[in-house]
PDB file of C-alpha atoms in Angstrom:
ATOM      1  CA  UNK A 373      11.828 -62.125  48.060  1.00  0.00           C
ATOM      2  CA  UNK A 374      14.631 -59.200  47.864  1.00  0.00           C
ATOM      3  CA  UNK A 375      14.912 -56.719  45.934  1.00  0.00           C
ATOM      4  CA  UNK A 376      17.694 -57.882  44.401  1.00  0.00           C
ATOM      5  CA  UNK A 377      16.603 -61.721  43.952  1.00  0.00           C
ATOM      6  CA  UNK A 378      13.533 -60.062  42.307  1.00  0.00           C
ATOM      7  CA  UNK A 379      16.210 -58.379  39.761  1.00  0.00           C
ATOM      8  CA  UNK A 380      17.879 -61.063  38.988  1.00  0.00           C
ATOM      9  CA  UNK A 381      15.155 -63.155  38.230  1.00  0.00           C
ATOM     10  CA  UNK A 382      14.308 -61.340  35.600  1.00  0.00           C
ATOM     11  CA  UNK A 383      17.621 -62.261  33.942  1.00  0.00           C
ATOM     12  CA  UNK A 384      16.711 -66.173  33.607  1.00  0.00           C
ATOM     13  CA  UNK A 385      12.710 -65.662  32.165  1.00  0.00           C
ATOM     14  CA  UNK A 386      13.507 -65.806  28.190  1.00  0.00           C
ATOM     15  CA  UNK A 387      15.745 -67.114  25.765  1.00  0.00           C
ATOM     16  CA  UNK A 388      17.134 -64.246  23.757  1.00  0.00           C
ATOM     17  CA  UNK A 389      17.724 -64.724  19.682  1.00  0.00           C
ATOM     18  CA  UNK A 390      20.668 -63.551  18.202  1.00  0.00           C
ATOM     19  CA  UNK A 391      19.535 -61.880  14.404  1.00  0.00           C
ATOM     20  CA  UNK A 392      19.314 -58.045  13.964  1.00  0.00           C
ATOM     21  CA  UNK A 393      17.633 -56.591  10.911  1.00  0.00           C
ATOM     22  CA  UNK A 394      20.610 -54.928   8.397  1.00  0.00           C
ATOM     23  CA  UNK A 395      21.494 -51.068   7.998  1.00  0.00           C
ATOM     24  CA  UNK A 396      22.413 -51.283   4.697  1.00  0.00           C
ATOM     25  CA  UNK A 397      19.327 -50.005   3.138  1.00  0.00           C
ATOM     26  CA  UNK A 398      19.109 -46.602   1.391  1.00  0.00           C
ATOM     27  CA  UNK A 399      18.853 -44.078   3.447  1.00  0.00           C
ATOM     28  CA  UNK A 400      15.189 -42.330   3.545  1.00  0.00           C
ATOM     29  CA  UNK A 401      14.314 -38.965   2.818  1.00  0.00           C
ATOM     30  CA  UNK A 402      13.235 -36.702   5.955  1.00  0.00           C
ATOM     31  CA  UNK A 403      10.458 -34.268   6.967  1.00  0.00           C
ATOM     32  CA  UNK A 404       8.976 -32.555   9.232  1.00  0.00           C
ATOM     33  CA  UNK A 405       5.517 -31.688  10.200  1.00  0.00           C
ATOM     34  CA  UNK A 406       3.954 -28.666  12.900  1.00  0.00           C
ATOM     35  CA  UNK A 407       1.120 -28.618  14.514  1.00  0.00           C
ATOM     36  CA  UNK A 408       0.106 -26.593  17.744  1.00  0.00           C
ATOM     37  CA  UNK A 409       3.240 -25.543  18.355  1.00  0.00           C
ATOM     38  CA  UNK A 410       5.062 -29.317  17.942  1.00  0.00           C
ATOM     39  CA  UNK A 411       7.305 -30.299  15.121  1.00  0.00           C
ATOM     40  CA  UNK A 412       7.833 -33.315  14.542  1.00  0.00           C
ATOM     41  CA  UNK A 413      10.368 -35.520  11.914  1.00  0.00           C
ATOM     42  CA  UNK A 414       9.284 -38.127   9.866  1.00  0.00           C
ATOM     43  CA  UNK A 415      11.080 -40.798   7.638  1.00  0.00           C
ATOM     44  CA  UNK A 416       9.179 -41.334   4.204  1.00  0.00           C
ATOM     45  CA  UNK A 417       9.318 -44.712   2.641  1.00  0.00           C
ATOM     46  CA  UNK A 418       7.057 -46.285  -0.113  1.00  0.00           C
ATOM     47  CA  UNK A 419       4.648 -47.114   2.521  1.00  0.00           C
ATOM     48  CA  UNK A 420       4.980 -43.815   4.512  1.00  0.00           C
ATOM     49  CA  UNK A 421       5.147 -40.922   2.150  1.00  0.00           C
ATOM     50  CA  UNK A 422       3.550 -38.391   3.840  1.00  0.00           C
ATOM     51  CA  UNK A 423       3.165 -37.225   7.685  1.00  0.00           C
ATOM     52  CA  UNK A 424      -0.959 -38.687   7.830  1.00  0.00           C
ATOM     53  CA  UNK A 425       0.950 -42.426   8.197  1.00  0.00           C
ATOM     54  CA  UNK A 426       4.280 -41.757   8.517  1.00  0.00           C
ATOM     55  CA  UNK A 427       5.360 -42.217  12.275  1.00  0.00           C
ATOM     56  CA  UNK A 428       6.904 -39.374  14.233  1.00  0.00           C
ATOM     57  CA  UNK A 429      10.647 -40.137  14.844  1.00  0.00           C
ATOM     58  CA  UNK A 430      11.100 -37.468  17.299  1.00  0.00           C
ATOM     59  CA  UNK A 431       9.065 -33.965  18.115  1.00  0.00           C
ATOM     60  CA  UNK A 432       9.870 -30.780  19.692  1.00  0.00           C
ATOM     61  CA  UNK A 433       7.694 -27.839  21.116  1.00  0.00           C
ATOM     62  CA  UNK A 434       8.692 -24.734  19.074  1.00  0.00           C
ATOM     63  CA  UNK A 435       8.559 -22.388  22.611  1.00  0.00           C
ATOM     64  CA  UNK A 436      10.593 -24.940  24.757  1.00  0.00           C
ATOM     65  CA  UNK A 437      13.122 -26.635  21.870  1.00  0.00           C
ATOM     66  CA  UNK A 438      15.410 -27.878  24.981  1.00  0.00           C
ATOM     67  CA  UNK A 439      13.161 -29.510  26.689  1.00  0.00           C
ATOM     68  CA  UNK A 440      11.855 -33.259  25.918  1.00  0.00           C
ATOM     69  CA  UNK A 441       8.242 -33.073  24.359  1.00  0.00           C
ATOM     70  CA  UNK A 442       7.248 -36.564  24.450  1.00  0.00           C
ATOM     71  CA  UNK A 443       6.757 -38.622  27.548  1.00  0.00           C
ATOM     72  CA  UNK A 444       8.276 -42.082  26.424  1.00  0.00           C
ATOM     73  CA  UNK A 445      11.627 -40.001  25.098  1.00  0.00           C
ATOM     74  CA  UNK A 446      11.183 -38.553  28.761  1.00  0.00           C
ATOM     75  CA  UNK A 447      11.474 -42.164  30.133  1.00  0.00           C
ATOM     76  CA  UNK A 448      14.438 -42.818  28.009  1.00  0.00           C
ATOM     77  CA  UNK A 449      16.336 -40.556  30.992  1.00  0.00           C
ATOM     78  CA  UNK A 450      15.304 -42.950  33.974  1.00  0.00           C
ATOM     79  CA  UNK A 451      18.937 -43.614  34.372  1.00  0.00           C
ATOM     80  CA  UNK A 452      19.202 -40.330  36.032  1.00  0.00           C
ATOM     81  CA  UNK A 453      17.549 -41.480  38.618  1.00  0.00           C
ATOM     82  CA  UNK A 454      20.454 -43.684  39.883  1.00  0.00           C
ATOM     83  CA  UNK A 455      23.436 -41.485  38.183  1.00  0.00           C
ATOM     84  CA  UNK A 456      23.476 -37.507  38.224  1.00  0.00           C
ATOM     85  CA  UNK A 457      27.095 -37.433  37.095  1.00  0.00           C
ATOM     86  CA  UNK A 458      27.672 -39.294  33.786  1.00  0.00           C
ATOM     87  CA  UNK A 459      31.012 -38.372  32.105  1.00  0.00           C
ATOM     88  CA  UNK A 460      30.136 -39.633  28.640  1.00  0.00           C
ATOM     89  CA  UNK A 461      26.645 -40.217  27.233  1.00  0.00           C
ATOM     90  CA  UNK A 462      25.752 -41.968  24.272  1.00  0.00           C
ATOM     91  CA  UNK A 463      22.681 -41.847  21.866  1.00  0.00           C
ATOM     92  CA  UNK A 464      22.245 -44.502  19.200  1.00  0.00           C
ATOM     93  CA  UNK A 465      19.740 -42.957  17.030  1.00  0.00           C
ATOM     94  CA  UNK A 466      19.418 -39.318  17.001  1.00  0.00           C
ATOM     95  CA  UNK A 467      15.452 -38.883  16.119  1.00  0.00           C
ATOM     96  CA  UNK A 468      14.813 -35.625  16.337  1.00  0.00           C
ATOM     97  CA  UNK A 469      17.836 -35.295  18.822  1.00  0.00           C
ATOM     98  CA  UNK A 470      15.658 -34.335  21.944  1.00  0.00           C
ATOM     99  CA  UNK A 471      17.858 -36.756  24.119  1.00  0.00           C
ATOM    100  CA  UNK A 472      20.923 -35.153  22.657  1.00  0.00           C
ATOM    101  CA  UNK A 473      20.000 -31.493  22.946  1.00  0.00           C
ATOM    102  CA  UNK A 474      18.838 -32.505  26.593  1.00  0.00           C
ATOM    103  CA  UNK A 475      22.082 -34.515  27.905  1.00  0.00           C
ATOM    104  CA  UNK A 476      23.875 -31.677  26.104  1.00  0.00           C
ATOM    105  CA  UNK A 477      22.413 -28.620  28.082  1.00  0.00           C
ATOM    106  CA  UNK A 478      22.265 -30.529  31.193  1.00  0.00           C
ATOM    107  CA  UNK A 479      25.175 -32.096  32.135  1.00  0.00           C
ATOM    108  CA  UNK A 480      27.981 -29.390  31.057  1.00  0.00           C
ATOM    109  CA  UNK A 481      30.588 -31.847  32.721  1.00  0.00           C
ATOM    110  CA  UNK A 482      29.800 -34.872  30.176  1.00  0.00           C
ATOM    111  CA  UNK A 483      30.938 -35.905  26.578  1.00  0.00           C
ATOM    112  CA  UNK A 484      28.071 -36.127  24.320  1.00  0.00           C
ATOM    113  CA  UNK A 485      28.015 -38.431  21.522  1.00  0.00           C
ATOM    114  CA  UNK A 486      25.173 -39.308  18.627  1.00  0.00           C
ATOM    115  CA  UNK A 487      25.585 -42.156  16.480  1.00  0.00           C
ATOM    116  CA  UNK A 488      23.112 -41.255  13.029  1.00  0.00           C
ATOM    117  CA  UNK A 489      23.243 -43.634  10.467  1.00  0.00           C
ATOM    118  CA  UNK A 490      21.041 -41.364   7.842  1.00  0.00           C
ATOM    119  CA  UNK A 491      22.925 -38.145   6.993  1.00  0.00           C
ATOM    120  CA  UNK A 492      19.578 -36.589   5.812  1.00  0.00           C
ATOM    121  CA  UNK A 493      18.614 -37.136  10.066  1.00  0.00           C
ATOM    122  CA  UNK A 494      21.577 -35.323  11.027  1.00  0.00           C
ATOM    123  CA  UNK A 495      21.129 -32.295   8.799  1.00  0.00           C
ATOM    124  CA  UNK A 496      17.359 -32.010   9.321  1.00  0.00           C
ATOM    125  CA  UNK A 497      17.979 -32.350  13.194  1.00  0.00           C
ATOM    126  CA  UNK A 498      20.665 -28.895  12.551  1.00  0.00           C
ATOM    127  CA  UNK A 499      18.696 -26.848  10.345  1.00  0.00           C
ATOM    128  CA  UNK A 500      15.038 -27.458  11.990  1.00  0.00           C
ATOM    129  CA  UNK A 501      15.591 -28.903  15.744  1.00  0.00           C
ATOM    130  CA  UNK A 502      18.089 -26.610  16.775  1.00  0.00           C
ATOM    131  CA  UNK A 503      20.834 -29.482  17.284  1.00  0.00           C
ATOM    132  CA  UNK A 504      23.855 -27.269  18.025  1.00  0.00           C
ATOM    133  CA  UNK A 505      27.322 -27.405  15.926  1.00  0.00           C
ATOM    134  CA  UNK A 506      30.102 -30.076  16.881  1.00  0.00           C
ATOM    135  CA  UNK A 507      32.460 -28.831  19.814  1.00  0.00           C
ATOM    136  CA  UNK A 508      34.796 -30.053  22.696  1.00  0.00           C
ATOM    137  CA  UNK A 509      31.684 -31.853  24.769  1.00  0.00           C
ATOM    138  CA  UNK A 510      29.470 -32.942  21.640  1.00  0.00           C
ATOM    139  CA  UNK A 511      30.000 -35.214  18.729  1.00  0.00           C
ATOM    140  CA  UNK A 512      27.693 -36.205  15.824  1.00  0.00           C
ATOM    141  CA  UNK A 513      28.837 -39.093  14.057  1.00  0.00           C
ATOM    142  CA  UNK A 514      27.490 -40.578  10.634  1.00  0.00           C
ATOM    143  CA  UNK A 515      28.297 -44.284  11.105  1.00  0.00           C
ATOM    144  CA  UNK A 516      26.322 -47.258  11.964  1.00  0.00           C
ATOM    145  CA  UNK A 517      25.172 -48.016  15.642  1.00  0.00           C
ATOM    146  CA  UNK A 518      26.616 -51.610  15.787  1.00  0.00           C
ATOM    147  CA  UNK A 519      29.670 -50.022  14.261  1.00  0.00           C
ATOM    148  CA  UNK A 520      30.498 -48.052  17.047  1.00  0.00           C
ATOM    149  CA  UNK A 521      29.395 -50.323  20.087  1.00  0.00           C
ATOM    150  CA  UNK A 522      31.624 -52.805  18.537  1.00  0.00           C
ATOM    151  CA  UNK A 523      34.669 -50.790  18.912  1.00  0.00           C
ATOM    152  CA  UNK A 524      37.120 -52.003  21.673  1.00  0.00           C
ATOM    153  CA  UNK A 525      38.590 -48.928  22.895  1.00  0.00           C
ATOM    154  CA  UNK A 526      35.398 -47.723  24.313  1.00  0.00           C
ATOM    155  CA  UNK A 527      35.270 -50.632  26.671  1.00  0.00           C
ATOM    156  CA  UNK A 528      34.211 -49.651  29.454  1.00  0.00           C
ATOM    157  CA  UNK A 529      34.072 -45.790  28.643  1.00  0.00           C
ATOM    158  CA  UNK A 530      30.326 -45.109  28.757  1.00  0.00           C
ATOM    159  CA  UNK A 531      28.367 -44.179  31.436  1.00  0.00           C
ATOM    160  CA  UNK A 532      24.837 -44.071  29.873  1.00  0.00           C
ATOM    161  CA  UNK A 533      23.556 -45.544  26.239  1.00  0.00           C
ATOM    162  CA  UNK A 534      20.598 -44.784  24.835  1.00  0.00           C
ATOM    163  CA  UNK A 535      19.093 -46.164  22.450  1.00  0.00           C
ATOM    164  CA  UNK A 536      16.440 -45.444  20.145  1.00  0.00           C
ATOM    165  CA  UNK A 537      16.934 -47.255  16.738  1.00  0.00           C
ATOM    166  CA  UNK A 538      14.046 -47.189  13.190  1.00  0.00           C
ATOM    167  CA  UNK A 539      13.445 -46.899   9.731  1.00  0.00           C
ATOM    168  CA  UNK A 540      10.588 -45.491   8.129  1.00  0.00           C
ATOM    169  CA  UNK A 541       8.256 -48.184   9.363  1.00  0.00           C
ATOM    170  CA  UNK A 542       9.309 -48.387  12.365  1.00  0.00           C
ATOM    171  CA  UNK A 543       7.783 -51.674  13.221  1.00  0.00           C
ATOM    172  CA  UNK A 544      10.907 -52.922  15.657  1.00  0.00           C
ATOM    173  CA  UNK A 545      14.097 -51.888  16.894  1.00  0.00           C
ATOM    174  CA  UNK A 546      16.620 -51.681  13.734  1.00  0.00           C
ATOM    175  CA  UNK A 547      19.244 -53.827  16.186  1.00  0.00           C
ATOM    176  CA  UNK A 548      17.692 -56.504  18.014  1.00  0.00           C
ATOM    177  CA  UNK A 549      20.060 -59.056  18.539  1.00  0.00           C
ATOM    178  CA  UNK A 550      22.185 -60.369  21.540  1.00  0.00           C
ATOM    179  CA  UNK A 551      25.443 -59.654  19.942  1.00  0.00           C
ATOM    180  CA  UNK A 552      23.862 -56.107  19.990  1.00  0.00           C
ATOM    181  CA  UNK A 553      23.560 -55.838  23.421  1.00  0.00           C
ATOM    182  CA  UNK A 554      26.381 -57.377  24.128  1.00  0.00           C
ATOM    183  CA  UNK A 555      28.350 -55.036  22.492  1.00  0.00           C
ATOM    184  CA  UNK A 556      26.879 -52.074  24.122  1.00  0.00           C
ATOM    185  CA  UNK A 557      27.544 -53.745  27.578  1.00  0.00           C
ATOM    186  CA  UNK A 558      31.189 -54.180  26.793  1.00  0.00           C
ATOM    187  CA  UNK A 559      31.263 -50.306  26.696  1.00  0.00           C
ATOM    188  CA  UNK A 560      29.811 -49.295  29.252  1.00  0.00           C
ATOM    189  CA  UNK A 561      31.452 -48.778  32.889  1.00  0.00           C
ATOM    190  CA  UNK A 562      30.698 -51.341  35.973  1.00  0.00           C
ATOM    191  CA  UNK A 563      27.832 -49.223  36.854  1.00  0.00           C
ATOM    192  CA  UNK A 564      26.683 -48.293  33.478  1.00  0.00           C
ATOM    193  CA  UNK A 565      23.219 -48.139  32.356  1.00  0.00           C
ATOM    194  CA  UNK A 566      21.391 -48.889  28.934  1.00  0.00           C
ATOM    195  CA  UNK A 567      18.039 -47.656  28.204  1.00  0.00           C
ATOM    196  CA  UNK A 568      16.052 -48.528  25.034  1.00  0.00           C
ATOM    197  CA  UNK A 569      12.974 -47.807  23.482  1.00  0.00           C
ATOM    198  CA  UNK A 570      10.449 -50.802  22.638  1.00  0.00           C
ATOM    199  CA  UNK A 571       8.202 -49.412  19.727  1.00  0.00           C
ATOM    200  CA  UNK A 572       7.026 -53.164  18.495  1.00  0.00           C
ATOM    201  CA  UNK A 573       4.840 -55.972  19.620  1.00  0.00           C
ATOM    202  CA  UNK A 574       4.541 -58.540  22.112  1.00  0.00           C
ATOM    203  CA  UNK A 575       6.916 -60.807  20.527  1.00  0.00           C
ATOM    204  CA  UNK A 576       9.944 -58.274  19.212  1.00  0.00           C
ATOM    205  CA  UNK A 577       9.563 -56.691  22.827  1.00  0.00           C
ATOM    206  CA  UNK A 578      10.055 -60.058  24.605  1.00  0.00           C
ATOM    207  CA  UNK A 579      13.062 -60.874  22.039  1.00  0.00           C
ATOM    208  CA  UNK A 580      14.622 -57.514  22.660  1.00  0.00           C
ATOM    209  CA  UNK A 581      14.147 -57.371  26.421  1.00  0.00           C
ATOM    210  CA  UNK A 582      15.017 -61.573  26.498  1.00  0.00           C
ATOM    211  CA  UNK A 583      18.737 -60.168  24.175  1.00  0.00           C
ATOM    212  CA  UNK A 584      18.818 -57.590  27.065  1.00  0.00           C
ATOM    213  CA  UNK A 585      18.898 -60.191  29.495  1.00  0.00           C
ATOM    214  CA  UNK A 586      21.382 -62.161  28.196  1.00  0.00           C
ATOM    215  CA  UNK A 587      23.790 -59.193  28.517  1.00  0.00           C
ATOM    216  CA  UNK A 588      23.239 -57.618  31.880  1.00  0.00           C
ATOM    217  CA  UNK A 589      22.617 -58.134  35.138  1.00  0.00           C
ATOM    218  CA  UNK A 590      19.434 -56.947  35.276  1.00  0.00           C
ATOM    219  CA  UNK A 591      16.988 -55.679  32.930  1.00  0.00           C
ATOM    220  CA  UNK A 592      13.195 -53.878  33.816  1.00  0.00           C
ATOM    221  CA  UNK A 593      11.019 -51.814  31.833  1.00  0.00           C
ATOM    222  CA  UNK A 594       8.810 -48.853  32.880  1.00  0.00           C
ATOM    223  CA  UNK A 595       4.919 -49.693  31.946  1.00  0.00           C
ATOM    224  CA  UNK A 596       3.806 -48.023  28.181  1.00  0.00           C
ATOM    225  CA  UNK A 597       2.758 -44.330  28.689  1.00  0.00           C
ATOM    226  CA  UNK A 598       1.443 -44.227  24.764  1.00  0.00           C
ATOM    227  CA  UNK A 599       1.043 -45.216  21.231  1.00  0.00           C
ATOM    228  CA  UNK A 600       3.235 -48.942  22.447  1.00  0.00           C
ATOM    229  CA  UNK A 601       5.971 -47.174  23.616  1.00  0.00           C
ATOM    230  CA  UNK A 602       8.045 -49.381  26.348  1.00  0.00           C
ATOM    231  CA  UNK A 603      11.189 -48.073  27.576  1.00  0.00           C
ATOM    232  CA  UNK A 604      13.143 -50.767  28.990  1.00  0.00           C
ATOM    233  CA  UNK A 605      16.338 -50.097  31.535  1.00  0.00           C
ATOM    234  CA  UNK A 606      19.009 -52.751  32.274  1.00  0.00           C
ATOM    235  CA  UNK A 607      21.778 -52.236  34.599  1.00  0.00           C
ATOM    236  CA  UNK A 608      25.530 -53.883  33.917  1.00  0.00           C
ATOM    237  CA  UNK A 609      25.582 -54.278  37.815  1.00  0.00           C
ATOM    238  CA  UNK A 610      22.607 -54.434  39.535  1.00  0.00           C
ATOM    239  CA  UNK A 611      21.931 -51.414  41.743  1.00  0.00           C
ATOM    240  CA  UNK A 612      21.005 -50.863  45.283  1.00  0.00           C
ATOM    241  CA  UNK A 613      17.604 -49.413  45.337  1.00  0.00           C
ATOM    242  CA  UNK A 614      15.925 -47.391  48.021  1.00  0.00           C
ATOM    243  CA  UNK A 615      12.142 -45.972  46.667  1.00  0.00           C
ATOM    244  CA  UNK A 616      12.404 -43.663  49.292  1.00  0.00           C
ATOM    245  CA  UNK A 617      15.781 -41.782  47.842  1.00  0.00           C
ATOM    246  CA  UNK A 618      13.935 -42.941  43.923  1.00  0.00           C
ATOM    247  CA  UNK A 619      11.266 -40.518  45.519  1.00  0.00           C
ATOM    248  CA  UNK A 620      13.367 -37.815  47.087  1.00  0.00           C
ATOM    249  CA  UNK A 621      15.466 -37.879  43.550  1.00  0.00           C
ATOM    250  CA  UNK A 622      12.671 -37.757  41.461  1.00  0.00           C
ATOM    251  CA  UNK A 623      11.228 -35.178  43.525  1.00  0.00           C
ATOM    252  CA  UNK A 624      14.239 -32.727  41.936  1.00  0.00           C
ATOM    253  CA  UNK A 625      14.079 -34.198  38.659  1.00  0.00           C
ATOM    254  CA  UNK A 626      10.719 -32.625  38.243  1.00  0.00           C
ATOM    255  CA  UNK A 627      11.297 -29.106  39.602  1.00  0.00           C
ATOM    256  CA  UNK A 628      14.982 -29.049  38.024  1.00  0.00           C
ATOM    257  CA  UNK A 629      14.146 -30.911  34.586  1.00  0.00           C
ATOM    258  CA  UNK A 630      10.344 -30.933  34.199  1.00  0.00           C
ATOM    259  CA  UNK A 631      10.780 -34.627  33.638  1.00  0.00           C
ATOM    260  CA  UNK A 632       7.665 -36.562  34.635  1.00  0.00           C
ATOM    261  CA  UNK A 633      10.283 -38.898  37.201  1.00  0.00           C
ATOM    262  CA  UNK A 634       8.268 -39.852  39.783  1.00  0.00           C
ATOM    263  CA  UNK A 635       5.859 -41.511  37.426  1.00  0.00           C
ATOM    264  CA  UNK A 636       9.188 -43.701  36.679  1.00  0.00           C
ATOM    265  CA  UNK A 637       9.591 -44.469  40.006  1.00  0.00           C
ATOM    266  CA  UNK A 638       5.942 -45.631  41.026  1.00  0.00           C
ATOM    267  CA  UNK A 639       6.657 -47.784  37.248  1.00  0.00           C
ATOM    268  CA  UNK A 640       9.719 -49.235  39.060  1.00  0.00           C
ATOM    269  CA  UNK A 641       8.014 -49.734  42.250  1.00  0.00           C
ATOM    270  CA  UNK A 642       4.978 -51.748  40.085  1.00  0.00           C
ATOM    271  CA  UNK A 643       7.569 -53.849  37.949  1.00  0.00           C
ATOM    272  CA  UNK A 644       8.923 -55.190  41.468  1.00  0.00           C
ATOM    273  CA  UNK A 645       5.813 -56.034  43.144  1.00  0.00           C
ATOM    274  CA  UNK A 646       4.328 -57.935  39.838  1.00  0.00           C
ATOM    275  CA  UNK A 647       3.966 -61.934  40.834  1.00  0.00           C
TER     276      UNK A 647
END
């Protein structure tokens, strides 16, 4: 079998569902949390009110705040593999706003935009993460991530979206739904690239990556590296692939990034030789 008859297999395995879970709750409070040199944000809730169970939305090492602490928000950037020159990038979700501090500092040439539903997020992520001010290149926006997706004068504008959506209990992606995807599909370019992170179980994975489906032309996802994090990539137009350039590419995304790449790659490489 091709490479690209394995791809678009993948399309046709599930069914995807079409409900999302609703924004419209009130907002949680925020916090943060250190330890070794990390800190971390947390939402509190009724059921998480304090960092021993509340999950970590998003961490950053006090000595190296522009780099990407975690290895699964790491993963989030496998895109990079197969585009080094995005014009405009797109986080849904800002976390602790590692992926939009990152993007930010490393591709001067690109438009930077975070969508941040909770206002309490945004101005933690400024006063403790070191998220810098609004400018020219980067834009902030308190609004809802299905909001902005839906919006038809960004069809066909993006070049990367990320996405990255909780609450407190973080037990699923906040937007699950095929009309989800499909919106975010609509904006990106022909050669666009969504990546998402799966924080839930077997069956919201399956119903997330089976929406994903739906929507693009191909969708894969990188095997967990912790804690049930699965970061899922699906391409509008599915991409020529050579593992040797992966390699070579990854290679520099190490020394240049200190991104753990060519772990993606041999992920990749795995997803296309499964039966």
């Amino acid at each position: 079998m091709s490479l690209l008859d394995k791809l678009s297999k993948s399309k046709s395995k599930a069914k995807a569902g079409v409900g999302s879970k609703s924004s419209a709750e009130q907002h949680p409070d925020v916090f943060v949390s250190e330890f070794r040199g990390v800190r971390s944000l947390h939402l509190a809730s009724e059921v998480n009110s304090d960092t021993s169970v509340a999950p970590i939305q998003g961490s950053m090492r006090l000595a190296v705040p522009d780099q990407i602490e975690l290895e699964y928000v790491q993963q989030m950037c496998v895109w990079m593999l197969f585009n080094m020159l995005p014009k405009h990038i797109v986080q849904l979700g800002l976390g602790a706003a590692s992926l939009t501090k990152f993007c930010y500092r490393s591709f001067p040439d690109a438009k930077v935009t975070a969508v941040e539903l909770n206002p309490k997020v945004i101005a933690m992520c400024r006063e403790q993460f070191r998220l810098p001010e609004d400018d020219e290149r980067l834009r902030v926006l308190e609004m809802d991530a299905f909001d902005f997706v839906r919006q038809t004068k960004l069809h066909g504008k993006l070049d990367v979206i990320q996405v990255d959506l909780y609450d407190a209990e973080a037990e699923g992606p906040v937007l699950d739904s095929t009309e989800f995807y499909q919106a975010c599909a609509d904006c990106l370019t022909e050669t666009g690239m969504l990546t998402v992170n799966l924080f839930a179980n077997d069956k919201q994975r399956e119903k997330n990556i089976a929406a994903m489906q739906a929507c693009f032309d191909v969708v894969v996802w990188l095997p967990e590296v912790h804690d049930a994090n699965v970061v899922a990539i699906a391409f509008k137009t599915a991409p020529e692939v050579d593992f040797d350039v992966l390699y070579q590419r990854a290679a520099i995304l190490r020394v240049n990034y200190k991104l753990q790449a060519p772990i993606w790659v041999n992920g990749l490489k795995e997803w296309m030789l499964r039966d």
